[in-house]
């Protein structure tokens, strides 16, 4: 019998007061070159894109952001869960929470991510695709990445709510 883990953590939209804690969590993974670093100013500027997972309602143990590029294209990014809280369903719950407004509005959309955790995203319905499908991402973030010349992340895509137009985002 699986233990109900929902009582162990709560997910809510991030507020400006979360920015420092989000920065610290992301920095720990950026130091390992597992995701891009995000300066506190950048996090504050985009705080409305973030959701956070909290232990006991106040200790930040995870974060995830959903960025809109326009034209029904979104990116799951800055997904991180504190090491001691991994493998408890928190990351899945945060991704689902980020996608919930799109699903509730029955909004057709394409959601992509660049990741090293392709198995995780596959379980959520994402499919592996070519990175070149997302020039918006390459121009906005990849140019600052230390791995830009030798990117080893895997691009994955989820067509949500019957999204049907793959030509829209091909460069």
mmCIF file with all atom_site columns, C-alpha atoms in Angstrom:
data_model
loop_
_atom_site.group_PDB
_atom_site.id
_atom_site.type_symbol
_atom_site.label_atom_id
_atom_site.label_alt_id
_atom_site.label_comp_id
_atom_site.label_asym_id
_atom_site.label_entity_id
_atom_site.label_seq_id
_atom_site.pdbx_PDB_ins_code
_atom_site.Cartn_x
_atom_site.Cartn_y
_atom_site.Cartn_z
_atom_site.occupancy
_atom_site.B_iso_or_equiv
_atom_site.pdbx_formal_charge
_atom_site.auth_seq_id
_atom_site.auth_comp_id
_atom_site.auth_asym_id
_atom_site.auth_atom_id
_atom_site.pdbx_PDB_model_num
ATOM 1   C CA . UNK A 1 1   ? 0.000  0.000  0.000   1.00 0.00 ? 1   UNK A CA 1
ATOM 2   C CA . UNK A 1 2   ? 1.399  3.384  -1.032  1.00 0.00 ? 2   UNK A CA 1
ATOM 3   C CA . UNK A 1 3   ? 1.677  6.074  1.621   1.00 0.00 ? 3   UNK A CA 1
ATOM 4   C CA . UNK A 1 4   ? -0.233 9.280  0.861   1.00 0.00 ? 4   UNK A CA 1
ATOM 5   C CA . UNK A 1 5   ? 2.533  11.848 0.600   1.00 0.00 ? 5   UNK A CA 1
ATOM 6   C CA . UNK A 1 6   ? 0.283  14.839 -0.012  1.00 0.00 ? 6   UNK A CA 1
ATOM 7   C CA . UNK A 1 7   ? 0.270  15.604 3.726   1.00 0.00 ? 7   UNK A CA 1
ATOM 8   C CA . UNK A 1 8   ? 4.079  15.869 3.678   1.00 0.00 ? 8   UNK A CA 1
ATOM 9   C CA . UNK A 1 9   ? 4.156  18.921 1.398   1.00 0.00 ? 9   UNK A CA 1
ATOM 10  C CA . UNK A 1 10  ? 1.998  21.648 -0.091  1.00 0.00 ? 10  UNK A CA 1
ATOM 11  C CA . UNK A 1 11  ? 2.312  23.420 -3.442  1.00 0.00 ? 11  UNK A CA 1
ATOM 12  C CA . UNK A 1 12  ? 1.427  27.067 -3.996  1.00 0.00 ? 12  UNK A CA 1
ATOM 13  C CA . UNK A 1 13  ? 2.262  29.910 -6.343  1.00 0.00 ? 13  UNK A CA 1
ATOM 14  C CA . UNK A 1 14  ? 5.543  31.584 -5.460  1.00 0.00 ? 14  UNK A CA 1
ATOM 15  C CA . UNK A 1 15  ? 5.622  35.055 -3.926  1.00 0.00 ? 15  UNK A CA 1
ATOM 16  C CA . UNK A 1 16  ? 8.516  37.551 -3.973  1.00 0.00 ? 16  UNK A CA 1
ATOM 17  C CA . UNK A 1 17  ? 9.575  36.466 -0.477  1.00 0.00 ? 17  UNK A CA 1
ATOM 18  C CA . UNK A 1 18  ? 10.389 33.004 -1.941  1.00 0.00 ? 18  UNK A CA 1
ATOM 19  C CA . UNK A 1 19  ? 12.998 34.340 -4.389  1.00 0.00 ? 19  UNK A CA 1
ATOM 20  C CA . UNK A 1 20  ? 16.055 33.881 -2.151  1.00 0.00 ? 20  UNK A CA 1
ATOM 21  C CA . UNK A 1 21  ? 15.094 30.314 -1.228  1.00 0.00 ? 21  UNK A CA 1
ATOM 22  C CA . UNK A 1 22  ? 14.361 29.461 -4.891  1.00 0.00 ? 22  UNK A CA 1
ATOM 23  C CA . UNK A 1 23  ? 17.738 30.934 -5.829  1.00 0.00 ? 23  UNK A CA 1
ATOM 24  C CA . UNK A 1 24  ? 19.524 28.835 -3.184  1.00 0.00 ? 24  UNK A CA 1
ATOM 25  C CA . UNK A 1 25  ? 17.820 25.620 -4.292  1.00 0.00 ? 25  UNK A CA 1
ATOM 26  C CA . UNK A 1 26  ? 18.514 26.258 -7.975  1.00 0.00 ? 26  UNK A CA 1
ATOM 27  C CA . UNK A 1 27  ? 22.119 27.265 -7.229  1.00 0.00 ? 27  UNK A CA 1
ATOM 28  C CA . UNK A 1 28  ? 22.804 23.876 -5.611  1.00 0.00 ? 28  UNK A CA 1
ATOM 29  C CA . UNK A 1 29  ? 21.826 22.152 -8.877  1.00 0.00 ? 29  UNK A CA 1
ATOM 30  C CA . UNK A 1 30  ? 23.490 24.775 -11.098 1.00 0.00 ? 30  UNK A CA 1
ATOM 31  C CA . UNK A 1 31  ? 26.753 24.180 -9.212  1.00 0.00 ? 31  UNK A CA 1
ATOM 32  C CA . UNK A 1 32  ? 26.506 20.555 -10.374 1.00 0.00 ? 32  UNK A CA 1
ATOM 33  C CA . UNK A 1 33  ? 25.763 21.812 -13.927 1.00 0.00 ? 33  UNK A CA 1
ATOM 34  C CA . UNK A 1 34  ? 22.365 20.115 -13.865 1.00 0.00 ? 34  UNK A CA 1
ATOM 35  C CA . UNK A 1 35  ? 20.410 23.275 -14.663 1.00 0.00 ? 35  UNK A CA 1
ATOM 36  C CA . UNK A 1 36  ? 21.013 26.910 -15.497 1.00 0.00 ? 36  UNK A CA 1
ATOM 37  C CA . UNK A 1 37  ? 21.699 29.303 -12.650 1.00 0.00 ? 37  UNK A CA 1
ATOM 38  C CA . UNK A 1 38  ? 19.062 31.969 -12.098 1.00 0.00 ? 38  UNK A CA 1
ATOM 39  C CA . UNK A 1 39  ? 20.079 35.265 -10.499 1.00 0.00 ? 39  UNK A CA 1
ATOM 40  C CA . UNK A 1 40  ? 17.741 36.472 -7.742  1.00 0.00 ? 40  UNK A CA 1
ATOM 41  C CA . UNK A 1 41  ? 16.758 39.478 -9.880  1.00 0.00 ? 41  UNK A CA 1
ATOM 42  C CA . UNK A 1 42  ? 15.690 37.149 -12.709 1.00 0.00 ? 42  UNK A CA 1
ATOM 43  C CA . UNK A 1 43  ? 13.685 34.991 -10.299 1.00 0.00 ? 43  UNK A CA 1
ATOM 44  C CA . UNK A 1 44  ? 11.964 38.072 -8.849  1.00 0.00 ? 44  UNK A CA 1
ATOM 45  C CA . UNK A 1 45  ? 11.166 39.365 -12.332 1.00 0.00 ? 45  UNK A CA 1
ATOM 46  C CA . UNK A 1 46  ? 9.564  36.028 -13.264 1.00 0.00 ? 46  UNK A CA 1
ATOM 47  C CA . UNK A 1 47  ? 8.207  35.047 -9.838  1.00 0.00 ? 47  UNK A CA 1
ATOM 48  C CA . UNK A 1 48  ? 4.658  34.668 -11.206 1.00 0.00 ? 48  UNK A CA 1
ATOM 49  C CA . UNK A 1 49  ? 5.920  31.763 -13.353 1.00 0.00 ? 49  UNK A CA 1
ATOM 50  C CA . UNK A 1 50  ? 7.053  29.781 -10.292 1.00 0.00 ? 50  UNK A CA 1
ATOM 51  C CA . UNK A 1 51  ? 5.298  27.359 -8.022  1.00 0.00 ? 51  UNK A CA 1
ATOM 52  C CA . UNK A 1 52  ? 6.943  26.127 -4.836  1.00 0.00 ? 52  UNK A CA 1
ATOM 53  C CA . UNK A 1 53  ? 6.656  23.015 -2.716  1.00 0.00 ? 53  UNK A CA 1
ATOM 54  C CA . UNK A 1 54  ? 6.723  23.601 1.020   1.00 0.00 ? 54  UNK A CA 1
ATOM 55  C CA . UNK A 1 55  ? 7.279  21.318 3.990   1.00 0.00 ? 55  UNK A CA 1
ATOM 56  C CA . UNK A 1 56  ? 5.138  22.270 6.990   1.00 0.00 ? 56  UNK A CA 1
ATOM 57  C CA . UNK A 1 57  ? 3.812  25.232 5.033   1.00 0.00 ? 57  UNK A CA 1
ATOM 58  C CA . UNK A 1 58  ? 7.026  27.239 5.248   1.00 0.00 ? 58  UNK A CA 1
ATOM 59  C CA . UNK A 1 59  ? 10.266 25.389 4.337   1.00 0.00 ? 59  UNK A CA 1
ATOM 60  C CA . UNK A 1 60  ? 10.843 25.512 0.594   1.00 0.00 ? 60  UNK A CA 1
ATOM 61  C CA . UNK A 1 61  ? 11.768 22.037 -0.667  1.00 0.00 ? 61  UNK A CA 1
ATOM 62  C CA . UNK A 1 62  ? 11.035 22.396 -4.395  1.00 0.00 ? 62  UNK A CA 1
ATOM 63  C CA . UNK A 1 63  ? 10.309 24.780 -7.220  1.00 0.00 ? 63  UNK A CA 1
ATOM 64  C CA . UNK A 1 64  ? 9.144  24.701 -10.802 1.00 0.00 ? 64  UNK A CA 1
ATOM 65  C CA . UNK A 1 65  ? 8.395  27.396 -13.363 1.00 0.00 ? 65  UNK A CA 1
ATOM 66  C CA . UNK A 1 66  ? 6.186  27.483 -16.439 1.00 0.00 ? 66  UNK A CA 1
ATOM 67  C CA . UNK A 1 67  ? 7.354  30.065 -18.969 1.00 0.00 ? 67  UNK A CA 1
ATOM 68  C CA . UNK A 1 68  ? 5.085  31.207 -21.798 1.00 0.00 ? 68  UNK A CA 1
ATOM 69  C CA . UNK A 1 69  ? 6.808  32.019 -25.093 1.00 0.00 ? 69  UNK A CA 1
ATOM 70  C CA . UNK A 1 70  ? 3.553  33.003 -26.796 1.00 0.00 ? 70  UNK A CA 1
ATOM 71  C CA . UNK A 1 71  ? 1.814  31.175 -29.598 1.00 0.00 ? 71  UNK A CA 1
ATOM 72  C CA . UNK A 1 72  ? 0.749  28.337 -27.250 1.00 0.00 ? 72  UNK A CA 1
ATOM 73  C CA . UNK A 1 73  ? 4.386  27.402 -26.532 1.00 0.00 ? 73  UNK A CA 1
ATOM 74  C CA . UNK A 1 74  ? 5.409  26.906 -22.898 1.00 0.00 ? 74  UNK A CA 1
ATOM 75  C CA . UNK A 1 75  ? 8.481  25.593 -21.107 1.00 0.00 ? 75  UNK A CA 1
ATOM 76  C CA . UNK A 1 76  ? 8.768  23.685 -17.844 1.00 0.00 ? 76  UNK A CA 1
ATOM 77  C CA . UNK A 1 77  ? 11.987 25.033 -16.333 1.00 0.00 ? 77  UNK A CA 1
ATOM 78  C CA . UNK A 1 78  ? 13.846 25.473 -13.069 1.00 0.00 ? 78  UNK A CA 1
ATOM 79  C CA . UNK A 1 79  ? 12.395 22.223 -11.729 1.00 0.00 ? 79  UNK A CA 1
ATOM 80  C CA . UNK A 1 80  ? 14.279 21.251 -8.594  1.00 0.00 ? 80  UNK A CA 1
ATOM 81  C CA . UNK A 1 81  ? 13.541 19.299 -5.425  1.00 0.00 ? 81  UNK A CA 1
ATOM 82  C CA . UNK A 1 82  ? 15.863 19.305 -2.415  1.00 0.00 ? 82  UNK A CA 1
ATOM 83  C CA . UNK A 1 83  ? 17.966 16.137 -2.404  1.00 0.00 ? 83  UNK A CA 1
ATOM 84  C CA . UNK A 1 84  ? 16.457 14.747 0.795   1.00 0.00 ? 84  UNK A CA 1
ATOM 85  C CA . UNK A 1 85  ? 12.932 15.198 -0.601  1.00 0.00 ? 85  UNK A CA 1
ATOM 86  C CA . UNK A 1 86  ? 13.418 13.520 -3.970  1.00 0.00 ? 86  UNK A CA 1
ATOM 87  C CA . UNK A 1 87  ? 11.536 10.363 -5.009  1.00 0.00 ? 87  UNK A CA 1
ATOM 88  C CA . UNK A 1 88  ? 8.406  11.379 -3.095  1.00 0.00 ? 88  UNK A CA 1
ATOM 89  C CA . UNK A 1 89  ? 6.242  12.616 -5.982  1.00 0.00 ? 89  UNK A CA 1
ATOM 90  C CA . UNK A 1 90  ? 6.992  16.291 -5.380  1.00 0.00 ? 90  UNK A CA 1
ATOM 91  C CA . UNK A 1 91  ? 8.450  17.015 -8.834  1.00 0.00 ? 91  UNK A CA 1
ATOM 92  C CA . UNK A 1 92  ? 5.523  15.284 -10.557 1.00 0.00 ? 92  UNK A CA 1
ATOM 93  C CA . UNK A 1 93  ? 3.046  17.187 -8.423  1.00 0.00 ? 93  UNK A CA 1
ATOM 94  C CA . UNK A 1 94  ? 4.751  20.505 -9.227  1.00 0.00 ? 94  UNK A CA 1
ATOM 95  C CA . UNK A 1 95  ? 4.755  19.868 -12.988 1.00 0.00 ? 95  UNK A CA 1
ATOM 96  C CA . UNK A 1 96  ? 1.089  18.877 -12.848 1.00 0.00 ? 96  UNK A CA 1
ATOM 97  C CA . UNK A 1 97  ? 0.280  21.994 -10.817 1.00 0.00 ? 97  UNK A CA 1
ATOM 98  C CA . UNK A 1 98  ? 2.035  24.198 -13.395 1.00 0.00 ? 98  UNK A CA 1
ATOM 99  C CA . UNK A 1 99  ? -0.010 22.585 -16.183 1.00 0.00 ? 99  UNK A CA 1
ATOM 100 C CA . UNK A 1 100 ? -3.320 22.624 -14.284 1.00 0.00 ? 100 UNK A CA 1
ATOM 101 C CA . UNK A 1 101 ? -4.475 26.112 -15.446 1.00 0.00 ? 101 UNK A CA 1
ATOM 102 C CA . UNK A 1 102 ? -3.890 25.153 -19.090 1.00 0.00 ? 102 UNK A CA 1
ATOM 103 C CA . UNK A 1 103 ? -5.821 21.913 -18.603 1.00 0.00 ? 103 UNK A CA 1
ATOM 104 C CA . UNK A 1 104 ? -8.676 23.568 -16.710 1.00 0.00 ? 104 UNK A CA 1
ATOM 105 C CA . UNK A 1 105 ? -9.053 26.141 -19.497 1.00 0.00 ? 105 UNK A CA 1
ATOM 106 C CA . UNK A 1 106 ? -8.801 23.336 -22.069 1.00 0.00 ? 106 UNK A CA 1
ATOM 107 C CA . UNK A 1 107 ? -6.140 25.476 -23.744 1.00 0.00 ? 107 UNK A CA 1
ATOM 108 C CA . UNK A 1 108 ? -4.300 23.628 -26.544 1.00 0.00 ? 108 UNK A CA 1
ATOM 109 C CA . UNK A 1 109 ? -0.593 24.070 -25.893 1.00 0.00 ? 109 UNK A CA 1
ATOM 110 C CA . UNK A 1 110 ? 2.859  22.644 -26.468 1.00 0.00 ? 110 UNK A CA 1
ATOM 111 C CA . UNK A 1 111 ? 5.000  22.297 -23.372 1.00 0.00 ? 111 UNK A CA 1
ATOM 112 C CA . UNK A 1 112 ? 8.694  21.549 -23.742 1.00 0.00 ? 112 UNK A CA 1
ATOM 113 C CA . UNK A 1 113 ? 11.610 21.047 -21.427 1.00 0.00 ? 113 UNK A CA 1
ATOM 114 C CA . UNK A 1 114 ? 15.340 20.522 -21.727 1.00 0.00 ? 114 UNK A CA 1
ATOM 115 C CA . UNK A 1 115 ? 16.372 17.899 -19.212 1.00 0.00 ? 115 UNK A CA 1
ATOM 116 C CA . UNK A 1 116 ? 18.683 15.146 -18.065 1.00 0.00 ? 116 UNK A CA 1
ATOM 117 C CA . UNK A 1 117 ? 15.673 13.361 -16.541 1.00 0.00 ? 117 UNK A CA 1
ATOM 118 C CA . UNK A 1 118 ? 14.004 12.020 -19.677 1.00 0.00 ? 118 UNK A CA 1
ATOM 119 C CA . UNK A 1 119 ? 12.558 8.993  -17.868 1.00 0.00 ? 119 UNK A CA 1
ATOM 120 C CA . UNK A 1 120 ? 10.779 11.269 -15.398 1.00 0.00 ? 120 UNK A CA 1
ATOM 121 C CA . UNK A 1 121 ? 9.262  13.427 -18.136 1.00 0.00 ? 121 UNK A CA 1
ATOM 122 C CA . UNK A 1 122 ? 8.339  10.359 -20.229 1.00 0.00 ? 122 UNK A CA 1
ATOM 123 C CA . UNK A 1 123 ? 6.223  9.122  -17.327 1.00 0.00 ? 123 UNK A CA 1
ATOM 124 C CA . UNK A 1 124 ? 4.367  12.451 -17.482 1.00 0.00 ? 124 UNK A CA 1
ATOM 125 C CA . UNK A 1 125 ? 3.624  11.993 -21.199 1.00 0.00 ? 125 UNK A CA 1
ATOM 126 C CA . UNK A 1 126 ? 6.475  14.010 -22.741 1.00 0.00 ? 126 UNK A CA 1
ATOM 127 C CA . UNK A 1 127 ? 8.164  12.696 -25.910 1.00 0.00 ? 127 UNK A CA 1
ATOM 128 C CA . UNK A 1 128 ? 11.786 13.177 -26.970 1.00 0.00 ? 128 UNK A CA 1
ATOM 129 C CA . UNK A 1 129 ? 12.176 15.699 -29.815 1.00 0.00 ? 129 UNK A CA 1
ATOM 130 C CA . UNK A 1 130 ? 14.908 17.684 -31.593 1.00 0.00 ? 130 UNK A CA 1
ATOM 131 C CA . UNK A 1 131 ? 16.150 20.757 -29.675 1.00 0.00 ? 131 UNK A CA 1
ATOM 132 C CA . UNK A 1 132 ? 16.093 22.806 -32.855 1.00 0.00 ? 132 UNK A CA 1
ATOM 133 C CA . UNK A 1 133 ? 12.272 22.860 -32.626 1.00 0.00 ? 133 UNK A CA 1
ATOM 134 C CA . UNK A 1 134 ? 12.646 25.616 -30.019 1.00 0.00 ? 134 UNK A CA 1
ATOM 135 C CA . UNK A 1 135 ? 14.596 28.578 -31.398 1.00 0.00 ? 135 UNK A CA 1
ATOM 136 C CA . UNK A 1 136 ? 12.858 30.786 -28.804 1.00 0.00 ? 136 UNK A CA 1
ATOM 137 C CA . UNK A 1 137 ? 14.629 28.873 -26.038 1.00 0.00 ? 137 UNK A CA 1
ATOM 138 C CA . UNK A 1 138 ? 17.976 28.894 -27.803 1.00 0.00 ? 138 UNK A CA 1
ATOM 139 C CA . UNK A 1 139 ? 17.900 32.657 -28.290 1.00 0.00 ? 139 UNK A CA 1
ATOM 140 C CA . UNK A 1 140 ? 16.627 33.494 -24.821 1.00 0.00 ? 140 UNK A CA 1
ATOM 141 C CA . UNK A 1 141 ? 18.595 31.182 -22.516 1.00 0.00 ? 141 UNK A CA 1
ATOM 142 C CA . UNK A 1 142 ? 21.075 28.910 -24.230 1.00 0.00 ? 142 UNK A CA 1
ATOM 143 C CA . UNK A 1 143 ? 23.468 31.692 -25.208 1.00 0.00 ? 143 UNK A CA 1
ATOM 144 C CA . UNK A 1 144 ? 24.388 32.163 -21.510 1.00 0.00 ? 144 UNK A CA 1
ATOM 145 C CA . UNK A 1 145 ? 24.816 28.449 -20.789 1.00 0.00 ? 145 UNK A CA 1
ATOM 146 C CA . UNK A 1 146 ? 28.358 27.162 -20.287 1.00 0.00 ? 146 UNK A CA 1
ATOM 147 C CA . UNK A 1 147 ? 27.358 24.069 -22.313 1.00 0.00 ? 147 UNK A CA 1
ATOM 148 C CA . UNK A 1 148 ? 26.005 25.999 -25.306 1.00 0.00 ? 148 UNK A CA 1
ATOM 149 C CA . UNK A 1 149 ? 28.557 24.537 -27.736 1.00 0.00 ? 149 UNK A CA 1
ATOM 150 C CA . UNK A 1 150 ? 28.127 20.975 -26.446 1.00 0.00 ? 150 UNK A CA 1
ATOM 151 C CA . UNK A 1 151 ? 24.629 20.751 -24.985 1.00 0.00 ? 151 UNK A CA 1
ATOM 152 C CA . UNK A 1 152 ? 23.854 17.296 -23.695 1.00 0.00 ? 152 UNK A CA 1
ATOM 153 C CA . UNK A 1 153 ? 20.325 17.973 -22.451 1.00 0.00 ? 153 UNK A CA 1
ATOM 154 C CA . UNK A 1 154 ? 17.398 16.090 -23.939 1.00 0.00 ? 154 UNK A CA 1
ATOM 155 C CA . UNK A 1 155 ? 14.518 18.083 -25.448 1.00 0.00 ? 155 UNK A CA 1
ATOM 156 C CA . UNK A 1 156 ? 11.078 16.749 -24.619 1.00 0.00 ? 156 UNK A CA 1
ATOM 157 C CA . UNK A 1 157 ? 7.623  17.874 -25.673 1.00 0.00 ? 157 UNK A CA 1
ATOM 158 C CA . UNK A 1 158 ? 4.056  17.399 -24.471 1.00 0.00 ? 158 UNK A CA 1
ATOM 159 C CA . UNK A 1 159 ? 1.134  18.299 -26.719 1.00 0.00 ? 159 UNK A CA 1
ATOM 160 C CA . UNK A 1 160 ? -1.632 19.300 -24.348 1.00 0.00 ? 160 UNK A CA 1
ATOM 161 C CA . UNK A 1 161 ? -5.389 19.439 -24.919 1.00 0.00 ? 161 UNK A CA 1
ATOM 162 C CA . UNK A 1 162 ? -5.234 18.255 -28.506 1.00 0.00 ? 162 UNK A CA 1
ATOM 163 C CA . UNK A 1 163 ? -2.619 20.674 -29.789 1.00 0.00 ? 163 UNK A CA 1
ATOM 164 C CA . UNK A 1 164 ? -2.359 19.859 -33.534 1.00 0.00 ? 164 UNK A CA 1
ATOM 165 C CA . UNK A 1 165 ? 0.040  22.242 -35.351 1.00 0.00 ? 165 UNK A CA 1
ATOM 166 C CA . UNK A 1 166 ? 3.657  20.992 -35.220 1.00 0.00 ? 166 UNK A CA 1
ATOM 167 C CA . UNK A 1 167 ? 4.787  23.341 -38.004 1.00 0.00 ? 167 UNK A CA 1
ATOM 168 C CA . UNK A 1 168 ? 4.263  26.450 -35.862 1.00 0.00 ? 168 UNK A CA 1
ATOM 169 C CA . UNK A 1 169 ? 7.473  26.051 -33.881 1.00 0.00 ? 169 UNK A CA 1
ATOM 170 C CA . UNK A 1 170 ? 9.886  24.538 -36.406 1.00 0.00 ? 170 UNK A CA 1
ATOM 171 C CA . UNK A 1 171 ? 12.554 27.005 -37.501 1.00 0.00 ? 171 UNK A CA 1
#
